[in-house]
Amino acid sequence: MEIRNSDRPRGPVVIDIENITKDYIMGEEVVRALRGVTLQIRRNEYIAIMGPSGSGKSTLMNMLGCLDTPTSGRYEFNGKNVAEMDDDELAAVRNREIGFVFQTFNLLPRSTSLRNVELPLIYAGIDPERREARAAQVLADVGLGDRIHHKPNELSGGQRQRVAIARALVNGPSIILADEPTGNLDSKTGEEIMELLENLYQSGNTIILVTHERDIAAHARRTVHLRDGLIESDHAGFVPELDLPVAG
Amino acid sequence: MKRFLYEVSESWKIAAAQMRSNLTRSTLTALGVIIGIIAVTLMGTAVNGISIGFDKSMAVLGDDVLYVTQWPWKPVDDWWNYRDRRKIKTEYAETLNRMISATPNSNLVVAVPTSNLMRSVKYGGNQVDNVFVLGTTSDFIVTSTIDCTVGRFFNELESRGGANVVVIGYDVADALFPSESPIDKLVLINGQLFKVIGVNARQGTFLGLFSWDSMVAMPLAAFNKYFSAKTESDVRVKVRDKTRLADAKDELTGLVRRVRGLPPEKKDDFSINEQQAFKSTLDPVKNSIAIAGLFITGLSLFVGAIGIMNITFVSVKERTKEIGTRKALGARRRTILLQFLIESTALCLLGGFIGLAFAYLMCFGVGKAFPSFPIHFSVGLVLISMVVSMLTGLFSGFAPAWTASRLDPVTALRYE
């Protein structure tokens, strides 16, 4: 297997996680979803986070996406301590610094592509004219310039995911967090979406890909394997043999 | 503040889109509020109308007139103390007038005697029963809101001479003379003919309270000549300055005591009444009607509010994933709260508006069909209903909106 890029990117650190844990209380039982994860992600990295279900992959993604705060440990996002932020401060970080791409697209079904892409700009308080111009621009960038007034049910799966990617990009975030972005797409459309992500990476974006599919993870330049709430391996490029025992 | 307005206007757009896309549901939900607002508004107009009706009836009494009567104008427990009082005689008026003109700076203007009883009035084949027949002097117009649309009130000459002339109320005129002018016609009362010289303006009746519409007024001298039987008499006295009603009352009490020849140690054996006293016995009645009515109709609005609350809860539940997405994209708690509050408020305001329109049409219809029914649709009422529907929206939307704003984004995103 070809290792496409062995050079670690040397940009400034965007995400700095040290020894974070997350415990959930499920009835009487305490589930230790993360048991001490340390991870640094620099600007313009393309990193895949892999692991079977129950490995803590989703929990880590929620932490990285500032949707949740850790039970213990240090988390700095662009030098700001995120671990102790309250709900509204986290919302502001999510709005400006993180672009989410979901497996199920999560578009508002009754709103046009344009309105969907405008949403983060609304929450950022941008005035309507600038908002619309910016949203239309980003939609054109992902190749949907002629679909801005279509509603999600008038778009194909791949087009919907493009709208979602445009929505993630619109506020100029520090990272793009893609959770199984091809999970609901056929393989050909999936490849197109991965191509789009590759282009975004090439043009300087930082991409964090959460997936359990090896050929999707293979697009990344760095792969982190999680197992039982701990990082099992952290490699430049894609290391398939390490993935074998845990896959499936 | 600017930021808040921005969020409000964006939330309005979202709420409008939401209502459009769930049209059936929104309509049905709004229906609860529509019915509630119709009920409350109609009750409001009725209460308003009752109030105006009362006031109108009160106005007949005049707020600057004191009434010297045997019985007080309020309910009494010790009626036996009043029963044996000496009757009020119409002759008092003359004596009182002499006294008033002899007093410098008197607070009283003129005393007017009135006697009345119920009789039938006939003209040709038409007859009106139970007409309030009033005998008085020409000074009567000073103390009452008599206003002759056709003809005139009797003058001093007719008054002193006891001429057989009458001024008739609107309803009496309408019943006896459906198609001709009543002026100079002769009507039959108690076997005597009286010439109609005037018709009083229409006043409207309400709950059978004092209305001149079904009255007939004639000179007291004529009245005494033909109706010597059991009549009720009292004396009404016009006050110069109605802001000094209490002083005038004191002065009048002194004068009537002198007229009645009461020695100082004896208590008053008459009552002096004014409009206010009557009002204060009627006001509690009016207020209990208003409170009971508004409470019962308020319940229907409350049911509407519960409908809105219910639907907002359903909407929050259905859109859990959407809320999660919005939160992931940076919506703050307050933004989500605002969005759902505005949705419920918009629904209520819309319902309120439609309800108000219906209520207005219904009032208009009732007013056309039953002109005597006092109905009053005011701008104040419109504003109040709009405020009430807005508060209903805020009240019913708050709990679900609060729930939505507190949703954990991770859980919400995972919700299917």
JSON list of C-alpha atoms in Angstrom, two decimals, chain B residues 124-295:
[
{"chain": "B", "resi": 124, "resn": "GLY", "atom": "CA", "xyz": [-107.67, 55.47, 17.66]},
{"chain": "B", "resi": 125, "resn": "GLY", "atom": "CA", "xyz": [-107.42, 51.69, 17.68]},
{"chain": "B", "resi": 126, "resn": "ASN", "atom": "CA", "xyz": [-103.91, 51.69, 19.17]},
{"chain": "B", "resi": 127, "resn": "GLN", "atom": "CA", "xyz": [-103.22, 51.31, 22.84]},
{"chain": "B", "resi": 128, "resn": "VAL", "atom": "CA", "xyz": [-100.05, 51.19, 24.94]},
{"chain": "B", "resi": 129, "resn": "ASP", "atom": "CA", "xyz": [-100.27, 49.74, 28.43]},
{"chain": "B", "resi": 130, "resn": "ASN", "atom": "CA", "xyz": [-98.14, 50.44, 31.47]},
{"chain": "B", "resi": 131, "resn": "VAL", "atom": "CA", "xyz": [-97.05, 53.86, 30.40]},
{"chain": "B", "resi": 132, "resn": "PHE", "atom": "CA", "xyz": [-95.17, 55.84, 33.00]},
{"chain": "B", "resi": 133, "resn": "VAL", "atom": "CA", "xyz": [-97.39, 58.94, 33.37]},
{"chain": "B", "resi": 134, "resn": "LEU", "atom": "CA", "xyz": [-95.55, 61.82, 34.92]},
{"chain": "B", "resi": 135, "resn": "GLY", "atom": "CA", "xyz": [-96.99, 65.04, 36.28]},
{"chain": "B", "resi": 136, "resn": "THR", "atom": "CA", "xyz": [-94.50, 67.83, 36.69]},
{"chain": "B", "resi": 137, "resn": "THR", "atom": "CA", "xyz": [-93.84, 71.50, 36.08]},
{"chain": "B", "resi": 138, "resn": "SER", "atom": "CA", "xyz": [-92.25, 73.25, 33.16]},
{"chain": "B", "resi": 139, "resn": "ASP", "atom": "CA", "xyz": [-89.00, 73.42, 35.18]},
{"chain": "B", "resi": 140, "resn": "PHE", "atom": "CA", "xyz": [-88.68, 69.68, 34.64]},
{"chain": "B", "resi": 141, "resn": "ILE", "atom": "CA", "xyz": [-86.53, 70.13, 31.54]},
{"chain": "B", "resi": 142, "resn": "VAL", "atom": "CA", "xyz": [-83.86, 71.79, 33.72]},
{"chain": "B", "resi": 143, "resn": "THR", "atom": "CA", "xyz": [-83.40, 68.60, 35.74]},
{"chain": "B", "resi": 144, "resn": "SER", "atom": "CA", "xyz": [-83.65, 65.96, 33.08]},
{"chain": "B", "resi": 145, "resn": "THR", "atom": "CA", "xyz": [-82.21, 65.05, 29.74]},
{"chain": "B", "resi": 146, "resn": "ILE", "atom": "CA", "xyz": [-85.52, 65.60, 28.02]},
{"chain": "B", "resi": 147, "resn": "ASP", "atom": "CA", "xyz": [-84.97, 66.50, 24.42]},
{"chain": "B", "resi": 148, "resn": "CYS", "atom": "CA", "xyz": [-87.94, 66.98, 22.16]},
{"chain": "B", "resi": 149, "resn": "THR", "atom": "CA", "xyz": [-87.10, 65.96, 18.60]},
{"chain": "B", "resi": 150, "resn": "VAL", "atom": "CA", "xyz": [-90.55, 66.88, 17.42]},
{"chain": "B", "resi": 151, "resn": "GLY", "atom": "CA", "xyz": [-92.62, 69.64, 19.05]},
{"chain": "B", "resi": 152, "resn": "ARG", "atom": "CA", "xyz": [-91.74, 71.03, 22.45]},
{"chain": "B", "resi": 153, "resn": "PHE", "atom": "CA", "xyz": [-92.05, 70.57, 26.21]},
{"chain": "B", "resi": 154, "resn": "PHE", "atom": "CA", "xyz": [-94.97, 72.35, 27.87]},
{"chain": "B", "resi": 155, "resn": "ASN", "atom": "CA", "xyz": [-94.35, 75.94, 28.94]},
{"chain": "B", "resi": 156, "resn": "GLU", "atom": "CA", "xyz": [-94.92, 77.73, 32.23]},
{"chain": "B", "resi": 157, "resn": "LEU", "atom": "CA", "xyz": [-98.34, 78.93, 31.22]},
{"chain": "B", "resi": 158, "resn": "GLU", "atom": "CA", "xyz": [-99.58, 75.44, 30.39]},
{"chain": "B", "resi": 159, "resn": "SER", "atom": "CA", "xyz": [-97.86, 74.17, 33.51]},
{"chain": "B", "resi": 160, "resn": "ARG", "atom": "CA", "xyz": [-99.59, 76.61, 35.86]},
{"chain": "B", "resi": 161, "resn": "GLY", "atom": "CA", "xyz": [-102.95, 76.39, 34.11]},
{"chain": "B", "resi": 162, "resn": "GLY", "atom": "CA", "xyz": [-102.95, 72.60, 34.06]},
{"chain": "B", "resi": 163, "resn": "ALA", "atom": "CA", "xyz": [-103.57, 72.41, 30.34]},
{"chain": "B", "resi": 164, "resn": "ASN", "atom": "CA", "xyz": [-104.47, 69.01, 28.85]},
{"chain": "B", "resi": 165, "resn": "VAL", "atom": "CA", "xyz": [-101.19, 68.66, 26.97]},
{"chain": "B", "resi": 166, "resn": "VAL", "atom": "CA", "xyz": [-98.67, 65.81, 26.95]},
{"chain": "B", "resi": 167, "resn": "VAL", "atom": "CA", "xyz": [-95.15, 65.18, 25.82]},
{"chain": "B", "resi": 168, "resn": "ILE", "atom": "CA", "xyz": [-94.77, 61.52, 24.85]},
{"chain": "B", "resi": 169, "resn": "GLY", "atom": "CA", "xyz": [-91.80, 59.18, 24.73]},
{"chain": "B", "resi": 170, "resn": "TYR", "atom": "CA", "xyz": [-90.41, 57.73, 21.53]},
{"chain": "B", "resi": 171, "resn": "ASP", "atom": "CA", "xyz": [-91.80, 54.22, 21.94]},
{"chain": "B", "resi": 172, "resn": "VAL", "atom": "CA", "xyz": [-95.23, 55.53, 22.87]},
{"chain": "B", "resi": 173, "resn": "ALA", "atom": "CA", "xyz": [-95.25, 57.77, 19.81]},
{"chain": "B", "resi": 174, "resn": "ASP", "atom": "CA", "xyz": [-94.07, 54.89, 17.65]},
{"chain": "B", "resi": 175, "resn": "ALA", "atom": "CA", "xyz": [-96.81, 52.57, 18.90]},
{"chain": "B", "resi": 176, "resn": "LEU", "atom": "CA", "xyz": [-99.68, 55.03, 18.74]},
{"chain": "B", "resi": 177, "resn": "PHE", "atom": "CA", "xyz": [-98.72, 56.86, 15.58]},
{"chain": "B", "resi": 178, "resn": "PRO", "atom": "CA", "xyz": [-96.97, 54.39, 13.33]},
{"chain": "B", "resi": 179, "resn": "SER", "atom": "CA", "xyz": [-97.54, 56.36, 10.17]},
{"chain": "B", "resi": 180, "resn": "GLU", "atom": "CA", "xyz": [-98.50, 59.91, 11.09]},
{"chain": "B", "resi": 181, "resn": "SER", "atom": "CA", "xyz": [-97.20, 62.83, 13.05]},
{"chain": "B", "resi": 182, "resn": "PRO", "atom": "CA", "xyz": [-98.36, 62.75, 16.68]},
{"chain": "B", "resi": 183, "resn": "ILE", "atom": "CA", "xyz": [-98.26, 66.51, 17.05]},
{"chain": "B", "resi": 184, "resn": "ASP", "atom": "CA", "xyz": [-101.66, 68.07, 17.91]},
{"chain": "B", "resi": 185, "resn": "LYS", "atom": "CA", "xyz": [-103.34, 64.65, 18.02]},
{"chain": "B", "resi": 186, "resn": "LEU", "atom": "CA", "xyz": [-105.54, 63.87, 21.00]},
{"chain": "B", "resi": 187, "resn": "VAL", "atom": "CA", "xyz": [-104.66, 60.78, 23.05]},
{"chain": "B", "resi": 188, "resn": "LEU", "atom": "CA", "xyz": [-106.87, 59.17, 25.67]},
{"chain": "B", "resi": 189, "resn": "ILE", "atom": "CA", "xyz": [-105.46, 58.63, 29.18]},
{"chain": "B", "resi": 190, "resn": "ASN", "atom": "CA", "xyz": [-107.72, 57.57, 32.01]},
{"chain": "B", "resi": 191, "resn": "GLY", "atom": "CA", "xyz": [-110.75, 58.68, 30.04]},
{"chain": "B", "resi": 192, "resn": "GLN", "atom": "CA", "xyz": [-109.39, 62.16, 29.42]},
{"chain": "B", "resi": 193, "resn": "LEU", "atom": "CA", "xyz": [-108.17, 63.63, 26.18]},
{"chain": "B", "resi": 194, "resn": "PHE", "atom": "CA", "xyz": [-104.74, 65.19, 26.03]},
{"chain": "B", "resi": 195, "resn": "LYS", "atom": "CA", "xyz": [-103.13, 67.02, 23.14]},
{"chain": "B", "resi": 196, "resn": "VAL", "atom": "CA", "xyz": [-99.68, 65.79, 22.11]},
{"chain": "B", "resi": 197, "resn": "ILE", "atom": "CA", "xyz": [-97.32, 68.76, 21.87]},
{"chain": "B", "resi": 198, "resn": "GLY", "atom": "CA", "xyz": [-93.95, 67.03, 21.79]},
{"chain": "B", "resi": 199, "resn": "VAL", "atom": "CA", "xyz": [-92.11, 63.76, 21.29]},
{"chain": "B", "resi": 200, "resn": "ASN", "atom": "CA", "xyz": [-89.01, 63.00, 23.26]},
{"chain": "B", "resi": 201, "resn": "ALA", "atom": "CA", "xyz": [-85.90, 61.81, 21.47]},
{"chain": "B", "resi": 202, "resn": "ARG", "atom": "CA", "xyz": [-85.23, 58.11, 21.39]},
{"chain": "B", "resi": 203, "resn": "GLN", "atom": "CA", "xyz": [-83.18, 57.02, 24.33]},
{"chain": "B", "resi": 204, "resn": "GLY", "atom": "CA", "xyz": [-82.98, 53.26, 24.03]},
{"chain": "B", "resi": 205, "resn": "THR", "atom": "CA", "xyz": [-84.01, 50.82, 26.70]},
{"chain": "B", "resi": 206, "resn": "PHE", "atom": "CA", "xyz": [-81.79, 48.57, 28.63]},
{"chain": "B", "resi": 207, "resn": "LEU", "atom": "CA", "xyz": [-82.88, 45.94, 31.14]},
{"chain": "B", "resi": 208, "resn": "GLY", "atom": "CA", "xyz": [-86.05, 47.97, 31.69]},
{"chain": "B", "resi": 209, "resn": "LEU", "atom": "CA", "xyz": [-84.14, 50.64, 33.56]},
{"chain": "B", "resi": 210, "resn": "PHE", "atom": "CA", "xyz": [-85.40, 54.22, 33.50]},
{"chain": "B", "resi": 211, "resn": "SER", "atom": "CA", "xyz": [-86.10, 55.15, 29.98]},
{"chain": "B", "resi": 212, "resn": "TRP", "atom": "CA", "xyz": [-88.20, 58.03, 28.89]},
{"chain": "B", "resi": 213, "resn": "ASP", "atom": "CA", "xyz": [-89.09, 56.12, 25.74]},
{"chain": "B", "resi": 214, "resn": "SER", "atom": "CA", "xyz": [-92.23, 54.73, 27.35]},
{"chain": "B", "resi": 215, "resn": "MET", "atom": "CA", "xyz": [-93.31, 57.77, 29.31]},
{"chain": "B", "resi": 216, "resn": "VAL", "atom": "CA", "xyz": [-95.86, 60.52, 29.04]},
{"chain": "B", "resi": 217, "resn": "ALA", "atom": "CA", "xyz": [-95.35, 63.85, 30.80]},
{"chain": "B", "resi": 218, "resn": "MET", "atom": "CA", "xyz": [-98.05, 66.38, 31.57]},
{"chain": "B", "resi": 219, "resn": "PRO", "atom": "CA", "xyz": [-98.45, 69.48, 33.74]},
{"chain": "B", "resi": 220, "resn": "LEU", "atom": "CA", "xyz": [-98.74, 68.59, 37.40]},
{"chain": "B", "resi": 221, "resn": "ALA", "atom": "CA", "xyz": [-101.92, 70.64, 37.77]},
{"chain": "B", "resi": 222, "resn": "ALA", "atom": "CA", "xyz": [-103.61, 68.53, 35.09]},
{"chain": "B", "resi": 223, "resn": "PHE", "atom": "CA", "xyz": [-102.18, 65.36, 36.61]},
{"chain": "B", "resi": 224, "resn": "ASN", "atom": "CA", "xyz": [-103.59, 66.20, 40.04]},
{"chain": "B", "resi": 225, "resn": "LYS", "atom": "CA", "xyz": [-106.94, 67.03, 38.51]},
{"chain": "B", "resi": 226, "resn": "TYR", "atom": "CA", "xyz": [-107.43, 63.63, 36.87]},
{"chain": "B", "resi": 227, "resn": "PHE", "atom": "CA", "xyz": [-105.27, 61.21, 38.82]},
{"chain": "B", "resi": 228, "resn": "SER", "atom": "CA", "xyz": [-106.04, 61.75, 42.46]},
{"chain": "B", "resi": 229, "resn": "ALA", "atom": "CA", "xyz": [-105.60, 58.06, 43.23]},
{"chain": "B", "resi": 230, "resn": "LYS", "atom": "CA", "xyz": [-102.46, 56.44, 44.63]},
{"chain": "B", "resi": 231, "resn": "THR", "atom": "CA", "xyz": [-99.59, 58.29, 43.08]},
{"chain": "B", "resi": 232, "resn": "GLU", "atom": "CA", "xyz": [-95.90, 58.35, 43.89]},
{"chain": "B", "resi": 233, "resn": "SER", "atom": "CA", "xyz": [-94.53, 61.81, 44.40]},
{"chain": "B", "resi": 234, "resn": "ASP", "atom": "CA", "xyz": [-91.08, 63.19, 44.92]},
{"chain": "B", "resi": 235, "resn": "VAL", "atom": "CA", "xyz": [-89.22, 66.41, 44.55]},
{"chain": "B", "resi": 236, "resn": "ARG", "atom": "CA", "xyz": [-86.07, 66.77, 42.54]},
{"chain": "B", "resi": 237, "resn": "VAL", "atom": "CA", "xyz": [-83.69, 69.65, 43.04]},
{"chain": "B", "resi": 238, "resn": "LYS", "atom": "CA", "xyz": [-81.12, 70.87, 40.58]},
{"chain": "B", "resi": 239, "resn": "VAL", "atom": "CA", "xyz": [-77.68, 71.62, 42.04]},
{"chain": "B", "resi": 240, "resn": "ARG", "atom": "CA", "xyz": [-75.67, 74.65, 40.92]},
{"chain": "B", "resi": 241, "resn": "ASP", "atom": "CA", "xyz": [-72.20, 73.10, 41.20]},
{"chain": "B", "resi": 242, "resn": "LYS", "atom": "CA", "xyz": [-72.05, 69.34, 40.94]},
{"chain": "B", "resi": 243, "resn": "THR", "atom": "CA", "xyz": [-68.53, 69.23, 42.41]},
{"chain": "B", "resi": 244, "resn": "ARG", "atom": "CA", "xyz": [-70.07, 70.44, 45.67]},
{"chain": "B", "resi": 245, "resn": "LEU", "atom": "CA", "xyz": [-72.84, 67.87, 45.81]},
{"chain": "B", "resi": 246, "resn": "ALA", "atom": "CA", "xyz": [-72.30, 67.12, 49.51]},
{"chain": "B", "resi": 247, "resn": "ASP", "atom": "CA", "xyz": [-72.76, 70.78, 50.49]},
{"chain": "B", "resi": 248, "resn": "ALA", "atom": "CA", "xyz": [-75.87, 70.98, 48.38]},
{"chain": "B", "resi": 249, "resn": "LYS", "atom": "CA", "xyz": [-77.18, 67.84, 50.04]},
{"chain": "B", "resi": 250, "resn": "ASP", "atom": "CA", "xyz": [-76.63, 69.31, 53.49]},
{"chain": "B", "resi": 251, "resn": "GLU", "atom": "CA", "xyz": [-78.36, 72.53, 52.50]},
{"chain": "B", "resi": 252, "resn": "LEU", "atom": "CA", "xyz": [-81.30, 70.64, 51.04]},
{"chain": "B", "resi": 253, "resn": "THR", "atom": "CA", "xyz": [-81.60, 68.43, 54.11]},
{"chain": "B", "resi": 254, "resn": "GLY", "atom": "CA", "xyz": [-81.92, 71.55, 56.25]},
{"chain": "B", "resi": 255, "resn": "LEU", "atom": "CA", "xyz": [-84.53, 73.04, 53.95]},
{"chain": "B", "resi": 256, "resn": "VAL", "atom": "CA", "xyz": [-86.65, 69.88, 53.79]},
{"chain": "B", "resi": 257, "resn": "ARG", "atom": "CA", "xyz": [-86.52, 69.54, 57.58]},
{"chain": "B", "resi": 258, "resn": "ARG", "atom": "CA", "xyz": [-87.88, 73.07, 57.82]},
{"chain": "B", "resi": 259, "resn": "VAL", "atom": "CA", "xyz": [-90.58, 72.31, 55.30]},
{"chain": "B", "resi": 260, "resn": "ARG", "atom": "CA", "xyz": [-91.53, 69.18, 57.18]},
{"chain": "B", "resi": 261, "resn": "GLY", "atom": "CA", "xyz": [-91.40, 71.05, 60.49]},
{"chain": "B", "resi": 262, "resn": "LEU", "atom": "CA", "xyz": [-89.02, 68.57, 62.10]},
{"chain": "B", "resi": 263, "resn": "PRO", "atom": "CA", "xyz": [-87.77, 69.56, 65.54]},
{"chain": "B", "resi": 264, "resn": "PRO", "atom": "CA", "xyz": [-83.97, 69.31, 65.97]},
{"chain": "B", "resi": 265, "resn": "GLU", "atom": "CA", "xyz": [-84.06, 66.16, 68.12]},
{"chain": "B", "resi": 266, "resn": "LYS", "atom": "CA", "xyz": [-85.91, 64.14, 65.48]},
{"chain": "B", "resi": 267, "resn": "LYS", "atom": "CA", "xyz": [-84.14, 62.17, 62.79]},
{"chain": "B", "resi": 268, "resn": "ASP", "atom": "CA", "xyz": [-84.71, 62.86, 59.09]},
{"chain": "B", "resi": 269, "resn": "ASP", "atom": "CA", "xyz": [-87.94, 61.24, 57.92]},
{"chain": "B", "resi": 270, "resn": "PHE", "atom": "CA", "xyz": [-87.09, 61.46, 54.23]},
{"chain": "B", "resi": 271, "resn": "SER", "atom": "CA", "xyz": [-84.21, 60.47, 51.97]},
{"chain": "B", "resi": 272, "resn": "ILE", "atom": "CA", "xyz": [-82.11, 62.54, 49.66]},
{"chain": "B", "resi": 273, "resn": "ASN", "atom": "CA", "xyz": [-80.66, 60.54, 46.80]},
{"chain": "B", "resi": 274, "resn": "GLU", "atom": "CA", "xyz": [-78.38, 61.18, 43.93]},
{"chain": "B", "resi": 275, "resn": "GLN", "atom": "CA", "xyz": [-77.30, 59.26, 40.86]},
{"chain": "B", "resi": 276, "resn": "GLN", "atom": "CA", "xyz": [-74.09, 58.13, 42.55]},
{"chain": "B", "resi": 277, "resn": "ALA", "atom": "CA", "xyz": [-75.94, 56.29, 45.30]},
{"chain": "B", "resi": 278, "resn": "PHE", "atom": "CA", "xyz": [-77.85, 54.35, 42.72]},
{"chain": "B", "resi": 279, "resn": "LYS", "atom": "CA", "xyz": [-74.73, 53.61, 40.76]},
{"chain": "B", "resi": 280, "resn": "SER", "atom": "CA", "xyz": [-72.95, 52.21, 43.77]},
{"chain": "B", "resi": 281, "resn": "THR", "atom": "CA", "xyz": [-75.72, 49.67, 44.30]},
{"chain": "B", "resi": 282, "resn": "LEU", "atom": "CA", "xyz": [-75.65, 48.65, 40.63]},
{"chain": "B", "resi": 283, "resn": "ASP", "atom": "CA", "xyz": [-71.89, 48.58, 40.15]},
{"chain": "B", "resi": 284, "resn": "PRO", "atom": "CA", "xyz": [-71.33, 45.33, 42.08]},
{"chain": "B", "resi": 285, "resn": "VAL", "atom": "CA", "xyz": [-73.95, 43.65, 39.89]},
{"chain": "B", "resi": 286, "resn": "LYS", "atom": "CA", "xyz": [-72.27, 44.97, 36.78]},
{"chain": "B", "resi": 287, "resn": "ASN", "atom": "CA", "xyz": [-68.86, 43.89, 38.00]},
{"chain": "B", "resi": 288, "resn": "SER", "atom": "CA", "xyz": [-69.93, 40.37, 38.91]},
{"chain": "B", "resi": 289, "resn": "ILE", "atom": "CA", "xyz": [-71.45, 39.92, 35.46]},
{"chain": "B", "resi": 290, "resn": "ALA", "atom": "CA", "xyz": [-68.17, 41.09, 33.94]},
{"chain": "B", "resi": 291, "resn": "ILE", "atom": "CA", "xyz": [-65.96, 38.89, 36.11]},
{"chain": "B", "resi": 292, "resn": "ALA", "atom": "CA", "xyz": [-68.09, 35.77, 35.75]},
{"chain": "B", "resi": 293, "resn": "GLY", "atom": "CA", "xyz": [-68.45, 36.27, 32.00]},
{"chain": "B", "resi": 294, "resn": "LEU", "atom": "CA", "xyz": [-64.82, 36.93, 31.34]},
{"chain": "B", "resi": 295, "resn": "PHE", "atom": "CA", "xyz": [-63.74, 34.05, 33.54]}
]
